[in-house]
Backbone as a ProteinNet text record, in pm:
[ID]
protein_1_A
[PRIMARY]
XXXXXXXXXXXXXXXXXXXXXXXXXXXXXXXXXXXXXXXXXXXXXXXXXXXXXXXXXXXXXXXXXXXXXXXXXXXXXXXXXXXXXXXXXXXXXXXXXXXXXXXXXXXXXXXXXXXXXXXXXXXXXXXXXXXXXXXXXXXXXXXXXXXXXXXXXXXXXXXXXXXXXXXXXXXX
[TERTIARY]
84.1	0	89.4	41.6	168.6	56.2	154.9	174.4	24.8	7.1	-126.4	-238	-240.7	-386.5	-375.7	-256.5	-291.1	-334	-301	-369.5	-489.7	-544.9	-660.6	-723.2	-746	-768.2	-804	-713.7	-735.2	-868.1	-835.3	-922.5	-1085.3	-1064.2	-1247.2	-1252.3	-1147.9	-1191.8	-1185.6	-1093.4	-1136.1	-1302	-1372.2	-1482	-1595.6	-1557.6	-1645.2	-1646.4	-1539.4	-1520.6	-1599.2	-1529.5	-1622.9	-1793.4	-1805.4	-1955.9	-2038.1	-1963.9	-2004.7	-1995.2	-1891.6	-1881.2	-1898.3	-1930.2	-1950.6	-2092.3	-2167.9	-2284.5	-2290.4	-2160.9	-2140	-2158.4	-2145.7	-2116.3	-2028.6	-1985.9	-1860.8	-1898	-1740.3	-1759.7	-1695.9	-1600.5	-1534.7	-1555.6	-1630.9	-1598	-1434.2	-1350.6	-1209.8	-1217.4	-1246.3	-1239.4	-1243.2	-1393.3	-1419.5	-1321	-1270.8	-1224.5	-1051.8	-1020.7	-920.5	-903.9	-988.6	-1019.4	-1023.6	-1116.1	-1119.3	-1020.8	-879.5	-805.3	-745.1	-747.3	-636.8	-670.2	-823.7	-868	-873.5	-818.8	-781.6	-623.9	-546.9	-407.8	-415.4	-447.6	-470.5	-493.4	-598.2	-676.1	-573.9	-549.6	-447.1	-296.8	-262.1	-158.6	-145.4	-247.6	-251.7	-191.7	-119.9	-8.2	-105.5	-43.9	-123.9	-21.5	79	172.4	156.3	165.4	116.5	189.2	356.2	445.7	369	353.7	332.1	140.9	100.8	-25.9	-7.4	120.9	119.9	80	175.5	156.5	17.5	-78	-181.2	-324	-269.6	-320.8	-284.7	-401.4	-385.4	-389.4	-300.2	-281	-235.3	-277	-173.1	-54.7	-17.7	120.4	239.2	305.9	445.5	581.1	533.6	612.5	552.6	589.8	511.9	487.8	606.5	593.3	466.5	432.2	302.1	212.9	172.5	53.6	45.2	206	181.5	159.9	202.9	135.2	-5.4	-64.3	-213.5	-294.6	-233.3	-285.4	-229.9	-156.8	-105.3	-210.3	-213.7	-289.2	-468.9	-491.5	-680.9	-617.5	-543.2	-497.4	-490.1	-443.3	-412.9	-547.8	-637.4	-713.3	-795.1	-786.8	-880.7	-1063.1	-1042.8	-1204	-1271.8	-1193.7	-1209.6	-1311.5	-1408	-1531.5	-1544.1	-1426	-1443.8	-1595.9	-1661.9	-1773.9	-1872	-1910.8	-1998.4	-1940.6	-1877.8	-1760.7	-1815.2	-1825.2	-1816.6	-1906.8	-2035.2	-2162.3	-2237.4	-2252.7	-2343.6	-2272.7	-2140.7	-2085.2	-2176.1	-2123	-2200.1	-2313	-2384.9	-2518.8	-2593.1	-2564.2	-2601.3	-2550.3	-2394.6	-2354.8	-2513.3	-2525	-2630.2	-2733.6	-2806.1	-2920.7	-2929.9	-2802.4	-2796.2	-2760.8	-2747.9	-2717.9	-2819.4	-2951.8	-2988.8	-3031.7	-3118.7	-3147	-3005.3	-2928.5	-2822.4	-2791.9	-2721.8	-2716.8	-2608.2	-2583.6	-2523.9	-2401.4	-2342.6	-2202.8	-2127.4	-2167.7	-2099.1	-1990.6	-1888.3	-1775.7	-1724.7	-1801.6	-1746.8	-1602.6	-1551.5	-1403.2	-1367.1	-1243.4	-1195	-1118.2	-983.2	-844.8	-830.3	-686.8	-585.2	-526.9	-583.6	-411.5	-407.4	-213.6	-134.4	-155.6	-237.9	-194.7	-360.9	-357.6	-481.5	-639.8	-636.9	-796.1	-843.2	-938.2	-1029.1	-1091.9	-1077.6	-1111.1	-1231.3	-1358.3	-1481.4	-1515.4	-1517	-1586.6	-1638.1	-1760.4	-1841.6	-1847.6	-1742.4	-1764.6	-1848	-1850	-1893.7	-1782.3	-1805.6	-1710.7	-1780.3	-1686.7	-1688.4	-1602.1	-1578	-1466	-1348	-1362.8	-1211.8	-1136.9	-1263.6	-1241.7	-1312.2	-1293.1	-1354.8	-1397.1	-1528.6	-1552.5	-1613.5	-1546.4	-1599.9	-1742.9	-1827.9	-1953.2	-1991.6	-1972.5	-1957.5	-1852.5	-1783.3	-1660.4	-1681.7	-1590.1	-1615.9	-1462.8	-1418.5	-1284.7	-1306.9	-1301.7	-1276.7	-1167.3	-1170.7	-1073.8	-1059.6	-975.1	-1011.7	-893.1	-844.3	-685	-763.2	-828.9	-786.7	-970.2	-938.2	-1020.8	-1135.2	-1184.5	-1271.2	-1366.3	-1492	-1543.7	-1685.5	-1806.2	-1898.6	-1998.1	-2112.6	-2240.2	-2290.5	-2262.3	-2295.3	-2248.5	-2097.3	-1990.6	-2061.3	-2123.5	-2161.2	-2283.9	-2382.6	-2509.2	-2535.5	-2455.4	-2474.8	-2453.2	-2328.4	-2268.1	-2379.5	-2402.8	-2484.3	-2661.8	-2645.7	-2766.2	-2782.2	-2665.1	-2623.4	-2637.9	-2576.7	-2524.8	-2708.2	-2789	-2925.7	-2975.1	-2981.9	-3055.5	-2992.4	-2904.2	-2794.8	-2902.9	-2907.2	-2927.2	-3088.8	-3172.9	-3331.5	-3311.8	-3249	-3259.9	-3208.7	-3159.3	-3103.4	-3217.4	-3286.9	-3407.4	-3331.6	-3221.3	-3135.5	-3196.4	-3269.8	-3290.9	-3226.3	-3148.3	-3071.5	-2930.1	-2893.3	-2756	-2671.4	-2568.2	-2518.5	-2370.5	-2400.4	-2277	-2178	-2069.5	-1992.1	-1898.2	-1857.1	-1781.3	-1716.8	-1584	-1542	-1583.8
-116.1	0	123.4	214.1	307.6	419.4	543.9	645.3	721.7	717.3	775.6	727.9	580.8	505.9	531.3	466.8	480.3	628.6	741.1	870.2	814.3	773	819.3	748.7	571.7	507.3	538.4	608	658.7	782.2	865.8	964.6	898.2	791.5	731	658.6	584.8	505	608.9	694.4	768.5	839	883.9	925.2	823.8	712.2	585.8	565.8	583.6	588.6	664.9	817.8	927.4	935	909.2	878.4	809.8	672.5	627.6	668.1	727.6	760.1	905.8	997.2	1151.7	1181.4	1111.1	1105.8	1052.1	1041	1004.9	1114	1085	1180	1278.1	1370.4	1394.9	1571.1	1595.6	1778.1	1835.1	1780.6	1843	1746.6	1770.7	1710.6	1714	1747.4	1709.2	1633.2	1551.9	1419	1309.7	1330.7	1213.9	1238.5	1341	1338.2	1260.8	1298.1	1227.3	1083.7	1062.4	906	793.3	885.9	858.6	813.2	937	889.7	783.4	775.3	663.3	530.2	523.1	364	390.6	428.2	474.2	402.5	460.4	429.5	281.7	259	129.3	-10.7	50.7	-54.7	-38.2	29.3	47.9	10.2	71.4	-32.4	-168.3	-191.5	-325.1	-362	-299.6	-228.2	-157.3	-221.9	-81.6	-58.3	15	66.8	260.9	335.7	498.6	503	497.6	566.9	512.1	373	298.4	391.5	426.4	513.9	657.1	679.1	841.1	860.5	770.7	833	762.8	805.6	760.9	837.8	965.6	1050.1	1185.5	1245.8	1358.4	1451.6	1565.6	1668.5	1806.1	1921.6	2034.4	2072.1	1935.9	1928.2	1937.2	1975	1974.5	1863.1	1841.7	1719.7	1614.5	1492.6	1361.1	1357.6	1411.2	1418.4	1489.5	1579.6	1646.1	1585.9	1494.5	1439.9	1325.1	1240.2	1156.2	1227.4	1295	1405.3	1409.1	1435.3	1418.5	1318	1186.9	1073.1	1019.2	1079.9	1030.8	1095.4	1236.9	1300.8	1240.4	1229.8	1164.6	1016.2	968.1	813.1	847.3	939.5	959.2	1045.5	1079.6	1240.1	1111.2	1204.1	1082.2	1141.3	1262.8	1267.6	1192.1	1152.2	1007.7	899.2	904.6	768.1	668.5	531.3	505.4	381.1	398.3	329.9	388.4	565.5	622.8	615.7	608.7	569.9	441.8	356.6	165.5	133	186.9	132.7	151.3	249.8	282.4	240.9	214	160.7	-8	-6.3	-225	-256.1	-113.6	-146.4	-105.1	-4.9	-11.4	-126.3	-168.4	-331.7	-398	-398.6	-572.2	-513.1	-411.3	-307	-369.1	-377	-402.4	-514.7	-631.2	-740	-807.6	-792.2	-832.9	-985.5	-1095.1	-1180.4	-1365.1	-1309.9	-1366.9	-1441	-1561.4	-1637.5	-1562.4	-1555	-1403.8	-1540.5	-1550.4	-1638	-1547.7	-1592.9	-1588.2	-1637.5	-1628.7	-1656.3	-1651.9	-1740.6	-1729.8	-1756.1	-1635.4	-1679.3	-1649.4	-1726.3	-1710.5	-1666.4	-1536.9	-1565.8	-1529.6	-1586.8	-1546.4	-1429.2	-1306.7	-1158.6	-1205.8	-1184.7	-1136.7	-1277.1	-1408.1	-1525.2	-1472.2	-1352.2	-1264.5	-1272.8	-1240.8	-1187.9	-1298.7	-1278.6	-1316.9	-1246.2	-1268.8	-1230.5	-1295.4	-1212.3	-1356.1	-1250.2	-1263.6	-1198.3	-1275	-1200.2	-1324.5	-1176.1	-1237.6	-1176	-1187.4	-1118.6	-1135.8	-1204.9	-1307.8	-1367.4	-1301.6	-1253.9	-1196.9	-1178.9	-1242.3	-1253.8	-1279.2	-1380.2	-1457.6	-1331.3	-1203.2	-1168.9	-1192.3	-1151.5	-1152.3	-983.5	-986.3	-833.8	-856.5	-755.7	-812.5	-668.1	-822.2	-731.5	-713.6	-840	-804.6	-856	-777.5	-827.2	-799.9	-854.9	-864	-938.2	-841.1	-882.9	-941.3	-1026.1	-1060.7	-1121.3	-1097.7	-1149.2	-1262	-1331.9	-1519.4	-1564.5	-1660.1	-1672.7	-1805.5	-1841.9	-1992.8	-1883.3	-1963.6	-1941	-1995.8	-2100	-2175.2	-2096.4	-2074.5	-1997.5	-2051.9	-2001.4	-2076.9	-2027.8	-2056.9	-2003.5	-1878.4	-1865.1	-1751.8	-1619.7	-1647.4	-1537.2	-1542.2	-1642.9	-1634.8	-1622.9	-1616.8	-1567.1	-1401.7	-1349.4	-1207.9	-1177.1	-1189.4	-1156.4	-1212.5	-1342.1	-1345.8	-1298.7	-1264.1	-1192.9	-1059.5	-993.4	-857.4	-903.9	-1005.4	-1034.1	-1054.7	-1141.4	-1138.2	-981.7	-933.9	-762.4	-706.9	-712.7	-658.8	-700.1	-842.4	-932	-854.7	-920.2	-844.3	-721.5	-616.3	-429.9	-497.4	-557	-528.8	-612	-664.4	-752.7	-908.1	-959.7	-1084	-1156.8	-1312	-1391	-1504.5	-1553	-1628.6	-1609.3	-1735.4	-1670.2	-1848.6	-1833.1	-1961.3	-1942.8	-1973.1	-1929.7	-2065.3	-2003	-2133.5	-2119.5	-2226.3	-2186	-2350.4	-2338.3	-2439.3	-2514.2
0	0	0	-66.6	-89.1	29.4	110.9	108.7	115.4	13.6	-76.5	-50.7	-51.5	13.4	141.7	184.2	358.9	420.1	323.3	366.6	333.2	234.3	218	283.9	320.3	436.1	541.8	589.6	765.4	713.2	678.8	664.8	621.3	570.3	538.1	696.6	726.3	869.5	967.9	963.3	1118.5	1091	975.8	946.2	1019.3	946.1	970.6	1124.6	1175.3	1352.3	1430.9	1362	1458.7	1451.2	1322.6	1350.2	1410.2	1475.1	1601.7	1703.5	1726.2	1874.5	1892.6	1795.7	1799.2	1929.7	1885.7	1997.2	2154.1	2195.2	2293	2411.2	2524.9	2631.8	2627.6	2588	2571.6	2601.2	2747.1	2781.7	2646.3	2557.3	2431.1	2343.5	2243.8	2101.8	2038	2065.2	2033.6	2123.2	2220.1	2290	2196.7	2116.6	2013.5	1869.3	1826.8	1718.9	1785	1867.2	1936.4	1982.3	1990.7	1992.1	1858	1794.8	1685.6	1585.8	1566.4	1552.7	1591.1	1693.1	1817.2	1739.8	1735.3	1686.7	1526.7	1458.6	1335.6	1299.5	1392.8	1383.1	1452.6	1546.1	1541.5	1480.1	1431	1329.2	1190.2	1141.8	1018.8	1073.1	1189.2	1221.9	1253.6	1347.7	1345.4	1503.7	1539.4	1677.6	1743.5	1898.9	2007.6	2094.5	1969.5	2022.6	1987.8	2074.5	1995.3	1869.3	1890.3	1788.8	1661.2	1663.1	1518.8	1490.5	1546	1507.9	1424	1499.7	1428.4	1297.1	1214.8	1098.5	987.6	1083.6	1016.6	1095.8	1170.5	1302.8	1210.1	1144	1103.2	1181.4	1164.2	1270.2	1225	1270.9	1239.6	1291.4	1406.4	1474.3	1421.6	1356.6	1281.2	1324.6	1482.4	1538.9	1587.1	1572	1629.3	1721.2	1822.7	1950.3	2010.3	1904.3	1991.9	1964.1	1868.5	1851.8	1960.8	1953.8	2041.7	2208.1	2248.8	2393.7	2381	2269.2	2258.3	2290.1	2253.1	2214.5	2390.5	2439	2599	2713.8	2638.3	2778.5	2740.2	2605.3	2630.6	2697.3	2726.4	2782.3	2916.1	2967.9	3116.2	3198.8	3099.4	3179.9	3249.8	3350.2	3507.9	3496.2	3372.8	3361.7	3258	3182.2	3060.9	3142.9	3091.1	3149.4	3092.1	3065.6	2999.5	2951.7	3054.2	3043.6	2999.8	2963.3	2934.4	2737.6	2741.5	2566.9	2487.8	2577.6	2516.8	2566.9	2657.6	2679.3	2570	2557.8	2429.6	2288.1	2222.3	2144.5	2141.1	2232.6	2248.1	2216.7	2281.7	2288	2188.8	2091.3	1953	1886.2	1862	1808.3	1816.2	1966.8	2010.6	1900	1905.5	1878.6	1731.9	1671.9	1533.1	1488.3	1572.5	1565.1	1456.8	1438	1371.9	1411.6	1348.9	1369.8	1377.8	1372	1354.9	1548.6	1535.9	1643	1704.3	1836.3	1962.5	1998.7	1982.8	2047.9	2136.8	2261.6	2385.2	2443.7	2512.6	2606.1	2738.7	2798.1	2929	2977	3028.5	3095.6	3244.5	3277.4	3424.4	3362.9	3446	3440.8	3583.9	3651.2	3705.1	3730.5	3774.5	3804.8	3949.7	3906.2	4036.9	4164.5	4089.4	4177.6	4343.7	4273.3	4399.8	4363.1	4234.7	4206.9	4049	4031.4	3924.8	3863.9	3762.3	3633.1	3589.2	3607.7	3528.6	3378.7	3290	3192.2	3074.9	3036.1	2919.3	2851.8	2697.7	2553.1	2409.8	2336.5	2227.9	2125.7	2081.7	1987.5	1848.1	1754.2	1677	1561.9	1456.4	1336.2	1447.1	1498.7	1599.1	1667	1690.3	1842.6	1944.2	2028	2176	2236.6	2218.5	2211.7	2397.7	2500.4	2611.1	2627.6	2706.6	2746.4	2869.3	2968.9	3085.5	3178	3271.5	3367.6	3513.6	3604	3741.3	3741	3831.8	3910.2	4101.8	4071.7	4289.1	4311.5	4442.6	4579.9	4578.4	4476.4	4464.3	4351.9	4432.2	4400.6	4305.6	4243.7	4154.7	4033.1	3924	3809.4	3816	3878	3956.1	4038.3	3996.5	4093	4086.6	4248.3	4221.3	4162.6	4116.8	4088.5	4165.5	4324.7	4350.4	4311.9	4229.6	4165.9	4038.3	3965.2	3815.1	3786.7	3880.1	3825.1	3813.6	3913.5	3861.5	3754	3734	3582.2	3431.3	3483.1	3348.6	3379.1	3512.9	3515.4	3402.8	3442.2	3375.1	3171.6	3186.4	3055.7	3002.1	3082.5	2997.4	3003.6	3100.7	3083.1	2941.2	2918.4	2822.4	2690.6	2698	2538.6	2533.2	2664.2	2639.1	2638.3	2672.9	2623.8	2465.1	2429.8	2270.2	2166.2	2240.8	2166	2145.9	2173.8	2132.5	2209.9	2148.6	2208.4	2136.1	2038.6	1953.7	2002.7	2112.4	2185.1	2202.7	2169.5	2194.1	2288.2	2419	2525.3	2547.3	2483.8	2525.7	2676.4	2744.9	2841.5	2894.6	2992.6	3014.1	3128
[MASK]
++++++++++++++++++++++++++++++++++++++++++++++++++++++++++++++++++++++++++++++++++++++++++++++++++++++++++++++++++++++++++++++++++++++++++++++++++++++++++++++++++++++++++++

């Protein structure tokens, strides 16, 4: 891909981006055009590494360095929500899911030998799009029903607000 496409690329996908997420919560609309980018350079990089984003992060910055400062401080601001961002993202997805069968994922993991990890995703072109999570106080991946009915309590409210009743949950 030369140069030339990949300009022109980013500029149709970051479009295609912001128009999802422009309607979000947001105290500045340069929040969403900033974001926007981010999952722009991403997705065209392929890397979720910043540097490898830049050059695919249009800017009137003259140095990388400032774009990447940009792309650091929407990463660091402690007023960033990121649940008021990716709730409503998901929940249009489900909204539009359409009559098509909902493949689910239940998982445990392991952090730090301390806590658990329970989360059930959306499997999706051989990703794992997560929809709902819960971290506890619980050293093994093994956990009982009283830890897992909430979660997929949450996980059915989720499917009935989206109209999904065609759902196939796999888990170990």
């Amino acid at each position: 891909m030369t140069t030339e496409n990949a300009t022109g690329d980013a500029s149709r996908l970051y479009q295609s981006v912001l128009a999802h997420i422009q309607h979000g919560l947001w105290n500045d609309i340069r929040n969403a055009h900033t974001l926007a980018w981010m999952v722009t350079g991403l997705v065209l990089s392929g890397r979720s590494s910043i540097p490898a984003w830049l050059s695919y992060i249009h800017s009137r910055a003259t140095f990388a360095q400032s774009s990447e400062r940009r792309v650091r401080g929407w990463l660091e601001n402690p007023a960033s929500d990121c649940g008021s961002i990716y709730g409503p993202l998901i929940t249009r997805a489900l909204r539009d899911w359409g009559s098509q069968t909902l493949i689910l994922a239940l998982d445990t993991s392991v952090l730090f030998e301390k806590f658990c990890l329970i989360r059930v995703s959306v499997l999706f072109r051989r990703r794992a799009v997560p929809l709902v999570s819960r971290v506890l106080e619980h050293p093994s991946a093994q956990v009982s029903t009283t830890h897992l009915l909430p979660v997929l309590a949450e996980v059915k409210g989720l499917l009935d607000f989206a109209g999904i009743h065609q759902v196939r949950l796999l888990a170990d």
